[in-house]
Amino acid sequence: MFPIGRGLSIQKGKTEHLSKTEIKYIFVNPGCGDDTEQHTVREWFNRFQIPLEDEFFVSWSKAMIFLSKCLKSIEKNTTEKAMSAIYNALFAGLYLNYDMADDFDSQVQINLESSVQFLQSLSEFNKSVMTPEST
């Protein structure tokens, strides 16, 4: 995609209703080349078979927002060593757990769901351990 970046317009607390129509594009001038070529975002994305209104990007972004919130909550009551193990598990689950012979999109979806479930379980456990009755 370089030199095009993208992001979502997010209102605090309103992530569940994010949609592909809220994707915003950012051009980063790479400062190279002779400026003899010009492309629209649509042309550039079509060249790499990336849809402008990309549901995958929205799903990934929603999952990253959720995971970030969970991690922030878990960090408050967890040791640095335990957090390192959690980050390593998430990294492996999200970025390393792929079979080149299988469909990429379905593997990403499975890995996202597994990572969300993993952090939900940790977050629930963390809350139950830190209740006033347990301290």
mmCIF file of C-alpha atoms in Angstrom:
data_model
loop_
_atom_site.group_PDB
_atom_site.id
_atom_site.type_symbol
_atom_site.label_atom_id
_atom_site.label_comp_id
_atom_site.label_asym_id
_atom_site.label_seq_id
_atom_site.Cartn_x
_atom_site.Cartn_y
_atom_site.Cartn_z
ATOM 1 C CA MET A 1 0.000 0.000 0.000
ATOM 2 C CA PHE A 2 2.907 2.357 0.616
ATOM 3 C CA PRO A 3 2.854 5.348 0.245
ATOM 4 C CA ILE A 4 -0.846 5.268 1.161
ATOM 5 C CA GLY A 5 -1.849 4.749 4.777
ATOM 6 C CA ARG A 6 -5.313 4.291 6.173
ATOM 7 C CA GLY A 7 -7.175 4.637 9.407
ATOM 8 C CA LEU A 8 -10.673 4.812 10.837
ATOM 9 C CA SER A 9 -12.527 7.773 12.290
ATOM 10 C CA ILE A 10 -13.351 6.554 15.784
ATOM 11 C CA GLN A 11 -15.462 8.264 18.396
ATOM 12 C CA LYS A 12 -14.639 7.258 21.950
ATOM 13 C CA GLY A 13 -16.795 4.326 23.027
ATOM 14 C CA LYS A 14 -18.383 3.864 19.581
ATOM 15 C CA THR A 15 -16.222 1.118 18.080
ATOM 16 C CA GLU A 16 -18.961 -1.499 17.690
ATOM 17 C CA HIS A 17 -20.562 0.452 14.823
ATOM 18 C CA LEU A 18 -17.430 1.066 12.768
ATOM 19 C CA SER A 19 -17.914 0.420 9.081
ATOM 20 C CA LYS A 20 -15.930 0.383 5.884
ATOM 21 C CA THR A 21 -17.391 3.775 4.934
ATOM 22 C CA GLU A 22 -15.391 5.402 7.745
ATOM 23 C CA ILE A 23 -11.967 4.475 6.351
ATOM 24 C CA LYS A 24 -9.747 7.521 5.795
ATOM 25 C CA TYR A 25 -6.670 7.538 3.546
ATOM 26 C CA ILE A 26 -3.374 9.316 4.127
ATOM 27 C CA PHE A 27 -0.699 9.995 1.522
ATOM 28 C CA VAL A 28 2.893 9.953 2.716
ATOM 29 C CA ASN A 29 5.214 11.554 0.181
ATOM 30 C CA PRO A 30 8.151 9.147 -0.084
ATOM 31 C CA GLY A 31 10.393 11.863 -1.527
ATOM 32 C CA CYS A 32 11.692 9.640 -4.292
ATOM 33 C CA GLY A 33 11.000 9.332 -7.989
ATOM 34 C CA ASP A 34 10.673 12.042 -10.604
ATOM 35 C CA ASP A 35 6.933 12.781 -10.210
ATOM 36 C CA THR A 36 6.214 11.634 -13.778
ATOM 37 C CA GLU A 37 3.504 9.250 -12.530
ATOM 38 C CA GLN A 38 0.311 10.135 -10.746
ATOM 39 C CA HIS A 39 -2.241 7.703 -9.357
ATOM 40 C CA THR A 40 -5.529 7.936 -7.563
ATOM 41 C CA VAL A 41 -5.983 5.949 -4.360
ATOM 42 C CA ARG A 42 -8.434 3.729 -6.260
ATOM 43 C CA GLU A 43 -5.887 3.023 -9.023
ATOM 44 C CA TRP A 44 -3.140 2.298 -6.514
ATOM 45 C CA PHE A 45 -5.284 -0.079 -4.448
ATOM 46 C CA ASN A 46 -6.688 -1.820 -7.543
ATOM 47 C CA ARG A 47 -3.115 -2.512 -8.594
ATOM 48 C CA PHE A 48 -2.720 -4.655 -5.438
ATOM 49 C CA GLN A 49 -6.318 -5.996 -5.358
ATOM 50 C CA ILE A 50 -7.098 -4.091 -2.142
ATOM 51 C CA PRO A 51 -10.719 -2.892 -1.921
ATOM 52 C CA LEU A 52 -11.235 0.744 -0.946
ATOM 53 C CA GLU A 53 -14.062 -0.229 1.393
ATOM 54 C CA ASP A 54 -12.238 -3.089 3.066
ATOM 55 C CA GLU A 55 -14.247 -5.130 5.594
ATOM 56 C CA PHE A 56 -11.088 -6.996 6.591
ATOM 57 C CA PHE A 57 -9.396 -3.741 7.615
ATOM 58 C CA VAL A 58 -12.432 -2.789 9.715
ATOM 59 C CA SER A 59 -12.535 -6.216 11.408
ATOM 60 C CA TRP A 60 -8.802 -6.090 12.113
ATOM 61 C CA SER A 61 -9.069 -2.547 13.491
ATOM 62 C CA LYS A 62 -11.994 -3.439 15.765
ATOM 63 C CA ALA A 63 -10.062 -6.416 17.118
ATOM 64 C CA MET A 64 -6.948 -4.278 17.716
ATOM 65 C CA ILE A 65 -9.018 -1.687 19.603
ATOM 66 C CA PHE A 66 -10.559 -4.407 21.770
ATOM 67 C CA LEU A 67 -7.219 -6.130 22.393
ATOM 68 C CA SER A 68 -5.580 -2.811 23.307
ATOM 69 C CA LYS A 69 -8.295 -2.038 25.856
ATOM 70 C CA CYS A 70 -8.001 -5.511 27.392
ATOM 71 C CA LEU A 71 -4.219 -5.295 27.567
ATOM 72 C CA LYS A 72 -4.391 -1.888 29.224
ATOM 73 C CA SER A 73 -6.751 -3.295 31.850
ATOM 74 C CA ILE A 74 -4.705 -6.457 32.426
ATOM 75 C CA GLU A 75 -1.436 -4.487 32.726
ATOM 76 C CA LYS A 76 -2.706 -2.711 35.837
ATOM 77 C CA ASN A 77 -2.586 -5.890 37.948
ATOM 78 C CA THR A 78 -0.027 -8.054 36.169
ATOM 79 C CA THR A 79 3.736 -8.397 36.490
ATOM 80 C CA GLU A 80 6.066 -7.329 33.724
ATOM 81 C CA LYS A 81 7.157 -10.945 33.233
ATOM 82 C CA ALA A 82 3.553 -12.128 32.855
ATOM 83 C CA MET A 83 2.773 -9.277 30.444
ATOM 84 C CA SER A 84 5.782 -10.245 28.351
ATOM 85 C CA ALA A 85 4.401 -13.789 28.088
ATOM 86 C CA ILE A 86 0.963 -12.420 27.139
ATOM 87 C CA TYR A 87 2.441 -10.148 24.454
ATOM 88 C CA ASN A 88 4.509 -13.027 23.060
ATOM 89 C CA ALA A 89 1.446 -15.300 22.931
ATOM 90 C CA LEU A 90 -0.572 -12.617 21.123
ATOM 91 C CA PHE A 91 2.247 -11.928 18.679
ATOM 92 C CA ALA A 92 2.569 -15.620 17.842
ATOM 93 C CA GLY A 93 -1.196 -16.049 17.547
ATOM 94 C CA LEU A 94 -1.760 -13.005 15.365
ATOM 95 C CA TYR A 95 1.344 -12.952 13.170
ATOM 96 C CA LEU A 96 3.050 -16.353 13.140
ATOM 97 C CA ASN A 97 0.274 -18.940 13.125
ATOM 98 C CA TYR A 98 -0.314 -19.389 9.372
ATOM 99 C CA ASP A 99 -0.141 -22.238 6.882
ATOM 100 C CA MET A 100 0.830 -21.049 3.397
ATOM 101 C CA ALA A 101 -1.248 -23.867 1.863
ATOM 102 C CA ASP A 102 -4.495 -22.658 3.486
ATOM 103 C CA ASP A 103 -6.733 -19.651 2.806
ATOM 104 C CA PHE A 104 -5.172 -16.568 4.401
ATOM 105 C CA ASP A 105 -8.379 -14.635 5.153
ATOM 106 C CA SER A 106 -10.003 -17.482 7.063
ATOM 107 C CA GLN A 107 -6.803 -18.045 9.059
ATOM 108 C CA VAL A 108 -6.658 -14.360 10.008
ATOM 109 C CA GLN A 109 -10.268 -14.502 11.181
ATOM 110 C CA ILE A 110 -9.611 -17.617 13.274
ATOM 111 C CA ASN A 111 -6.454 -16.078 14.759
ATOM 112 C CA LEU A 112 -8.289 -12.843 15.601
ATOM 113 C CA GLU A 113 -11.132 -14.730 17.270
ATOM 114 C CA SER A 114 -8.693 -16.903 19.233
ATOM 115 C CA SER A 115 -6.708 -13.867 20.381
ATOM 116 C CA VAL A 116 -9.856 -12.031 21.461
ATOM 117 C CA GLN A 117 -11.071 -15.103 23.380
ATOM 118 C CA PHE A 118 -7.637 -15.500 24.991
ATOM 119 C CA LEU A 119 -7.613 -11.911 26.262
ATOM 120 C CA GLN A 120 -11.267 -12.023 27.312
ATOM 121 C CA SER A 121 -10.480 -15.048 29.464
ATOM 122 C CA LEU A 122 -7.415 -13.373 30.954
ATOM 123 C CA SER A 123 -9.345 -10.178 31.578
ATOM 124 C CA GLU A 124 -12.184 -12.040 33.327
ATOM 125 C CA PHE A 125 -9.687 -14.011 35.408
ATOM 126 C CA ASN A 126 -7.814 -10.823 36.270
ATOM 127 C CA LYS A 127 -11.053 -9.162 37.435
ATOM 128 C CA SER A 128 -12.061 -12.169 39.547
ATOM 129 C CA VAL A 129 -8.651 -12.325 41.234
ATOM 130 C CA MET A 130 -8.686 -8.608 42.020
ATOM 131 C CA THR A 131 -12.167 -8.397 43.569
ATOM 132 C CA PRO A 132 -12.353 -6.909 47.089
ATOM 133 C CA GLU A 133 -13.255 -10.346 48.491
ATOM 134 C CA SER A 134 -9.970 -11.805 47.244
ATOM 135 C CA THR A 135 -7.692 -9.098 48.679
#
